[in-house]
PDB file of C-alpha atoms in Angstrom:
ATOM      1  CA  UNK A   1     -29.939-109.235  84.306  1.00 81.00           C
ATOM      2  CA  UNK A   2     -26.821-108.830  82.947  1.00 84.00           C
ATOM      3  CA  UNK A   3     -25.058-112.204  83.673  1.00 88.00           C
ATOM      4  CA  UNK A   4     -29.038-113.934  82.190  1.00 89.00           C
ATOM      5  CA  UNK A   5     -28.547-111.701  78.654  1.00 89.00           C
ATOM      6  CA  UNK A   6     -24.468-112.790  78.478  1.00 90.00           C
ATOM      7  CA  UNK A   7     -25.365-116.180  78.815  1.00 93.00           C
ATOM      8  CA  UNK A   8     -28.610-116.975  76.498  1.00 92.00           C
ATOM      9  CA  UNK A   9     -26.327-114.774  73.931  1.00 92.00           C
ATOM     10  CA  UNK A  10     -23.839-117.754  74.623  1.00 92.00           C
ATOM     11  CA  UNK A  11     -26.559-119.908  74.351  1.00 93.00           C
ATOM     12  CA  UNK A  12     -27.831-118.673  70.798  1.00 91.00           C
ATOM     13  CA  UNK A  13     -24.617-118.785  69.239  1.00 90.00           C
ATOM     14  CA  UNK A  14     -23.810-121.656  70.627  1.00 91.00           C
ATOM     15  CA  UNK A  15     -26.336-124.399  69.958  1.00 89.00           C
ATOM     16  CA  UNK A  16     -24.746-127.415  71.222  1.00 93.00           C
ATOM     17  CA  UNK A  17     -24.328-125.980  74.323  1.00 93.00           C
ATOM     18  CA  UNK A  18     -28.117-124.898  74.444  1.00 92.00           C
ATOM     19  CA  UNK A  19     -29.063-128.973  73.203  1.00 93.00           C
ATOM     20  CA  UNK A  20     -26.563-129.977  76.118  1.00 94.00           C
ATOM     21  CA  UNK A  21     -28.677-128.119  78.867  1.00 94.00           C
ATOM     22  CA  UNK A  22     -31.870-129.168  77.363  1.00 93.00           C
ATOM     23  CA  UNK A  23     -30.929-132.733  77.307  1.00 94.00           C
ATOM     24  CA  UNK A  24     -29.405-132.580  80.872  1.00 95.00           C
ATOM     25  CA  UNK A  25     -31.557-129.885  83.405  1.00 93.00           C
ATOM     26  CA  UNK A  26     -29.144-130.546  85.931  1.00 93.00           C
ATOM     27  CA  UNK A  27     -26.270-128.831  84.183  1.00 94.00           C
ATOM     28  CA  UNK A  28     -28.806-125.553  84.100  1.00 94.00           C
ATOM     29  CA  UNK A  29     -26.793-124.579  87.904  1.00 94.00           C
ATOM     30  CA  UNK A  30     -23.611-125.697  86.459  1.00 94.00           C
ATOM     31  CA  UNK A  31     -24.414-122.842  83.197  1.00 95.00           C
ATOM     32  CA  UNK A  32     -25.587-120.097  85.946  1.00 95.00           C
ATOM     33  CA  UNK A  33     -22.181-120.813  88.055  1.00 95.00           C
ATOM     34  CA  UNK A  34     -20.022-120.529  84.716  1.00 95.00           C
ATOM     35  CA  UNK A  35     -22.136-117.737  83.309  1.00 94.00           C
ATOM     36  CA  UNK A  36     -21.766-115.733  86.659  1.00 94.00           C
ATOM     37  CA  UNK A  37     -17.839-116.241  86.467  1.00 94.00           C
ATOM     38  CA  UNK A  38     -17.364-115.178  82.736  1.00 92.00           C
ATOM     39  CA  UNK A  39     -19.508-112.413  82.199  1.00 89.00           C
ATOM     40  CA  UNK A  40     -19.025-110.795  86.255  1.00 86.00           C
ATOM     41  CA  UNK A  41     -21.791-108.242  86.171  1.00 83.00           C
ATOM     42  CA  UNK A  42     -20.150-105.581  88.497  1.00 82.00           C
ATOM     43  CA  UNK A  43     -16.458-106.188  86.427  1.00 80.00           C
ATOM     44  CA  UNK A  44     -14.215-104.055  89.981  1.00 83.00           C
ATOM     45  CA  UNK A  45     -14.703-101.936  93.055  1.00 85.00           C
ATOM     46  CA  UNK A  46     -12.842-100.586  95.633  1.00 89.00           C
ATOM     47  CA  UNK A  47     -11.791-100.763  99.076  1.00 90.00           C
ATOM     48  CA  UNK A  48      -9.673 -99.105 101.568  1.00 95.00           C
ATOM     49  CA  UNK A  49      -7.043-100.767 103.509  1.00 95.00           C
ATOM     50  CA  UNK A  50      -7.570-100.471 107.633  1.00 96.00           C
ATOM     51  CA  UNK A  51      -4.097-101.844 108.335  1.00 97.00           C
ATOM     52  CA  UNK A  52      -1.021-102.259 106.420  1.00 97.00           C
ATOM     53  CA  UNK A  53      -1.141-105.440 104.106  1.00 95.00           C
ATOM     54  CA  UNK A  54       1.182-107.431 102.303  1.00 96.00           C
ATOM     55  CA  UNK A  55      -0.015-109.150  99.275  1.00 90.00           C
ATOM     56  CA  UNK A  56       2.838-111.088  97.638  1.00 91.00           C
ATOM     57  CA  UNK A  57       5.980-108.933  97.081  1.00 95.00           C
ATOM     58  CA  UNK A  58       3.738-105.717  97.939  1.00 95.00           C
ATOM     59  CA  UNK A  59       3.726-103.831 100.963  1.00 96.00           C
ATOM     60  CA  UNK A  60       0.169-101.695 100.918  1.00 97.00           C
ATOM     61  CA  UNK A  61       0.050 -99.101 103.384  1.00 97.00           C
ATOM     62  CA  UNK A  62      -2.834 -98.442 106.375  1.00 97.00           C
ATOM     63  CA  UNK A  63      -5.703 -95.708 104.310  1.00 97.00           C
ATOM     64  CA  UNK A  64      -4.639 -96.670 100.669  1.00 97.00           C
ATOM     65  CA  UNK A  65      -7.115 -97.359  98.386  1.00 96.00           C
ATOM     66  CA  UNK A  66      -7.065-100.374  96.190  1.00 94.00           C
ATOM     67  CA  UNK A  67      -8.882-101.934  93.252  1.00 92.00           C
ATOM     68  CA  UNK A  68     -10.632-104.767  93.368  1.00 89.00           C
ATOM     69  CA  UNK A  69     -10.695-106.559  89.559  1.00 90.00           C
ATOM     70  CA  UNK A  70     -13.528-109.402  90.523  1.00 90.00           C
ATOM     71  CA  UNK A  71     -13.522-110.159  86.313  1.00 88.00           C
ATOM     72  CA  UNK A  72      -9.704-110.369  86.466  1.00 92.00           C
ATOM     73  CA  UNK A  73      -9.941-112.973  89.296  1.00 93.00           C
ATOM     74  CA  UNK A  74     -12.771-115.050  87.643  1.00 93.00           C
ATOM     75  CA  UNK A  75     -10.233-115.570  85.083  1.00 93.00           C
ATOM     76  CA  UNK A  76      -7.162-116.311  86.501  1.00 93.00           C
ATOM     77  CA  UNK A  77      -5.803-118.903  84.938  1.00 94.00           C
ATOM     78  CA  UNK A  78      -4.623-120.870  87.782  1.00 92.00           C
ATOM     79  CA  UNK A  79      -7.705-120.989  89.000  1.00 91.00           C
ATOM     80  CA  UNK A  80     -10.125-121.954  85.788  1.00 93.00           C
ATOM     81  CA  UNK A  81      -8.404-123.743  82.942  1.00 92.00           C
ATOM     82  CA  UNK A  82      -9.075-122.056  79.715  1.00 94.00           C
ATOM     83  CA  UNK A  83     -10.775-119.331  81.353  1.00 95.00           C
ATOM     84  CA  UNK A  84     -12.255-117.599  78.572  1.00 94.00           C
ATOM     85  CA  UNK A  85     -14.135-120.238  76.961  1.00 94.00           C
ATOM     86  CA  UNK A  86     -17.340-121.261  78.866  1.00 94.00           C
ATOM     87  CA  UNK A  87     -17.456-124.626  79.657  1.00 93.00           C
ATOM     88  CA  UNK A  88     -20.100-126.951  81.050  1.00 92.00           C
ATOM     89  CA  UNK A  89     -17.532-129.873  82.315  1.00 91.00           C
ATOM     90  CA  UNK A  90     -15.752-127.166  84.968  1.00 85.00           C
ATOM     91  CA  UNK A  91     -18.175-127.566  87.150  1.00 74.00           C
ATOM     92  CA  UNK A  92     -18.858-125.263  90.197  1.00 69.00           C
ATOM     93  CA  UNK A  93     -15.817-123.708  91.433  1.00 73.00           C
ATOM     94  CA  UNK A  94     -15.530-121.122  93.588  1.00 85.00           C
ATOM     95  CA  UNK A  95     -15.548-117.228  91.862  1.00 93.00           C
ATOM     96  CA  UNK A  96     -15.727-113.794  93.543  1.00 92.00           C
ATOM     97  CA  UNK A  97     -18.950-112.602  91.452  1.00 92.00           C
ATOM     98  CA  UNK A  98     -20.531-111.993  94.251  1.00 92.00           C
ATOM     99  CA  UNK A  99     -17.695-111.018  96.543  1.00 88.00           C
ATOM    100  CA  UNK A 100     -16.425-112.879  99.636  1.00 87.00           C
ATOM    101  CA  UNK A 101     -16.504-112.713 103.267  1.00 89.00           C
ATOM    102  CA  UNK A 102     -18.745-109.579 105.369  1.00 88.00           C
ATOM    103  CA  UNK A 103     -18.633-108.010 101.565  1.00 83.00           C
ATOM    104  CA  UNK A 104     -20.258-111.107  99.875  1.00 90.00           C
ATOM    105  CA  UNK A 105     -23.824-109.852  98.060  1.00 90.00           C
ATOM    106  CA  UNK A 106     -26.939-110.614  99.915  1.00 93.00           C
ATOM    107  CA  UNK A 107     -28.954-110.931  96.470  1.00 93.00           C
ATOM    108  CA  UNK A 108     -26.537-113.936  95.757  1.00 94.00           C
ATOM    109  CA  UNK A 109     -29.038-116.901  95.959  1.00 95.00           C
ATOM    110  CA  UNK A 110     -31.849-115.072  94.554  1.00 95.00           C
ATOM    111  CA  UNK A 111     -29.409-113.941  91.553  1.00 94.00           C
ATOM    112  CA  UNK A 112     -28.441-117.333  90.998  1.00 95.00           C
ATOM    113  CA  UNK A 113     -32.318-118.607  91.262  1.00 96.00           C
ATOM    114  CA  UNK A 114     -33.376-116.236  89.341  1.00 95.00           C
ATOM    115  CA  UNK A 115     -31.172-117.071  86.055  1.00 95.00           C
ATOM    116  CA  UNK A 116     -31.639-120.483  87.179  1.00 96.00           C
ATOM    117  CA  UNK A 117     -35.274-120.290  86.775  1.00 96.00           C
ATOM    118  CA  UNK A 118     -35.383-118.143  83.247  1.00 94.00           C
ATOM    119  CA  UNK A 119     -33.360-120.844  82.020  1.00 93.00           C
ATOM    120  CA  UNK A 120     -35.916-123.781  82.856  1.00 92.00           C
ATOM    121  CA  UNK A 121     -38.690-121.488  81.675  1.00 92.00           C
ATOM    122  CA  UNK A 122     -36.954-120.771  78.387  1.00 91.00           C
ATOM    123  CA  UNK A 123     -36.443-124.535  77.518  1.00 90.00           C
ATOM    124  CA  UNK A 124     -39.872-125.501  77.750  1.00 88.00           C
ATOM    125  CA  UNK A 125     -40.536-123.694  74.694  1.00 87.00           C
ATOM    126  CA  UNK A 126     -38.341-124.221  71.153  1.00 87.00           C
ATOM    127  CA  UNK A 127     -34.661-123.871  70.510  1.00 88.00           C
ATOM    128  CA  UNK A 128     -33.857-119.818  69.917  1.00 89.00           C
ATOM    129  CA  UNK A 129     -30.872-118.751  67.706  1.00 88.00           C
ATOM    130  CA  UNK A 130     -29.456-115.228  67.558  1.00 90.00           C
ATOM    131  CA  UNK A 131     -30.791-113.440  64.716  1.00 90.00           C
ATOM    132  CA  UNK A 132     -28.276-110.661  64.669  1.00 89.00           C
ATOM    133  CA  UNK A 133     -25.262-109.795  66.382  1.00 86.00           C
ATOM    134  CA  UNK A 134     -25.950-108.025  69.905  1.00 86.00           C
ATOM    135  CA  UNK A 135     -25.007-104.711  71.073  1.00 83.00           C
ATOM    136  CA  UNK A 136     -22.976-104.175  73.945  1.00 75.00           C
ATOM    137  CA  UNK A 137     -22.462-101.167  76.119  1.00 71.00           C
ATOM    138  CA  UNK A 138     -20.404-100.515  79.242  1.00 64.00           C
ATOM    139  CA  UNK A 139     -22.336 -98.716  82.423  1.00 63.00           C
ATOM    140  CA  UNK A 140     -20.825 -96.177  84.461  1.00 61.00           C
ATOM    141  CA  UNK A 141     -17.609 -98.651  83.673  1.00 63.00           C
ATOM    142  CA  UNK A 142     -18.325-100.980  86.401  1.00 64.00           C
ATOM    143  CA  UNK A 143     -21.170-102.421  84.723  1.00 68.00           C
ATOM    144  CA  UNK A 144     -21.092-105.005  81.771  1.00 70.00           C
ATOM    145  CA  UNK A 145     -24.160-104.876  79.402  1.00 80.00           C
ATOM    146  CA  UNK A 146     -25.949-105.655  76.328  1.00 84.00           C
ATOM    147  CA  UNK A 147     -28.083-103.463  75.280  1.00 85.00           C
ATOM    148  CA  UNK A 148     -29.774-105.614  72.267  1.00 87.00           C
ATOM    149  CA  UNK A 149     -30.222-109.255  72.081  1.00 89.00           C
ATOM    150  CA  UNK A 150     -32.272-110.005  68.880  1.00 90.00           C
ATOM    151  CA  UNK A 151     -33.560-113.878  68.949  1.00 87.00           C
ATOM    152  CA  UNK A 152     -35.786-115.895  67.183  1.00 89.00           C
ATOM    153  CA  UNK A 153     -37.347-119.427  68.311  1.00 85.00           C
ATOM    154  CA  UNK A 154     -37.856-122.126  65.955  1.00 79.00           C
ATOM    155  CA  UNK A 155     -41.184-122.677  64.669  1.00 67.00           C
ATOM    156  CA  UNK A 156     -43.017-125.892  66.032  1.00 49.00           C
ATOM    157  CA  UNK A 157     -39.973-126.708  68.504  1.00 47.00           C
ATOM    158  CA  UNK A 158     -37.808-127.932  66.090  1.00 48.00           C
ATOM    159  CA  UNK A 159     -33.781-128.443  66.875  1.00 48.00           C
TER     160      UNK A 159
END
């Protein structure tokens, strides 16, 4: 829900990026994938550490608790060029929306069809433009929403 509402408010204020996708369907997986990685629904959690670790330089003891900042990572820049701006020519790289290994999020593939689906849905009917700015709200701080996305479609499908 939250990644879907980030990314048609992309797609509203940006309209060459919303002609793009219409144009070519196949780039609608490429949008969810770059949507997903920009706008991380669940921004951190935690874990705690069963056995000392060393990540680079740091030593983390057995029983200590660490962060995990999944929106951080999907924007390393190392990792995604220009990470802040969403892009349609990155392609499908590999993010942690959704976590990784026994921790990775069973609702994965129906998230992804999901906003996958919405999107095809939505462009069978006219372009939509944002009709006023939308509000955003953070929830229980893990959580990145809007909470208002005001949109209007153009009458008789017009571009």
């Amino acid at each position: 829900m939250n990644t879907l509402a980030h990314l048609l408010w992309q797609l509203g204020s940006h309209p060459g990026l919303q002609s793009a996708l219409r144009r070519d369907p196949s780039l609608v997986p490429v949008a969810v994938e770059e949507a997903l990685r920009l706008w991380t629904p669940v921004d951190h959690g935690t874990r705690v550490t069963t056995r000392p670790v060393v990540l680079g330089d740091t030593e983390i003891p057995a029983g200590a608790r660490v962060v995990l900042l999944t929106g951080a990572a999907n924007r390393d820049p190392e990792v995604f060029p220009d990470p802040d701006t969403f892009r349609l020519d990155r392609g499908v790289k590999r993010h942690l929306t959704f976590g990784h290994g026994i921790h990775f999020c069973l609702g994965a593939h129906l998230a992804r069809a999901e906003c996958t689906q919405v999107l095809r849905e939505l462009f069978r009917h006219p372009v939509f433009t944002l009709t006023d700015e939308p509000t955003r709200y953070f929830e229980n701080g893990r959580h990145i929403c809007l909470d208002r996305l005001p949109v209007r479609f153009a009458p008789g499908g017009e571009e």
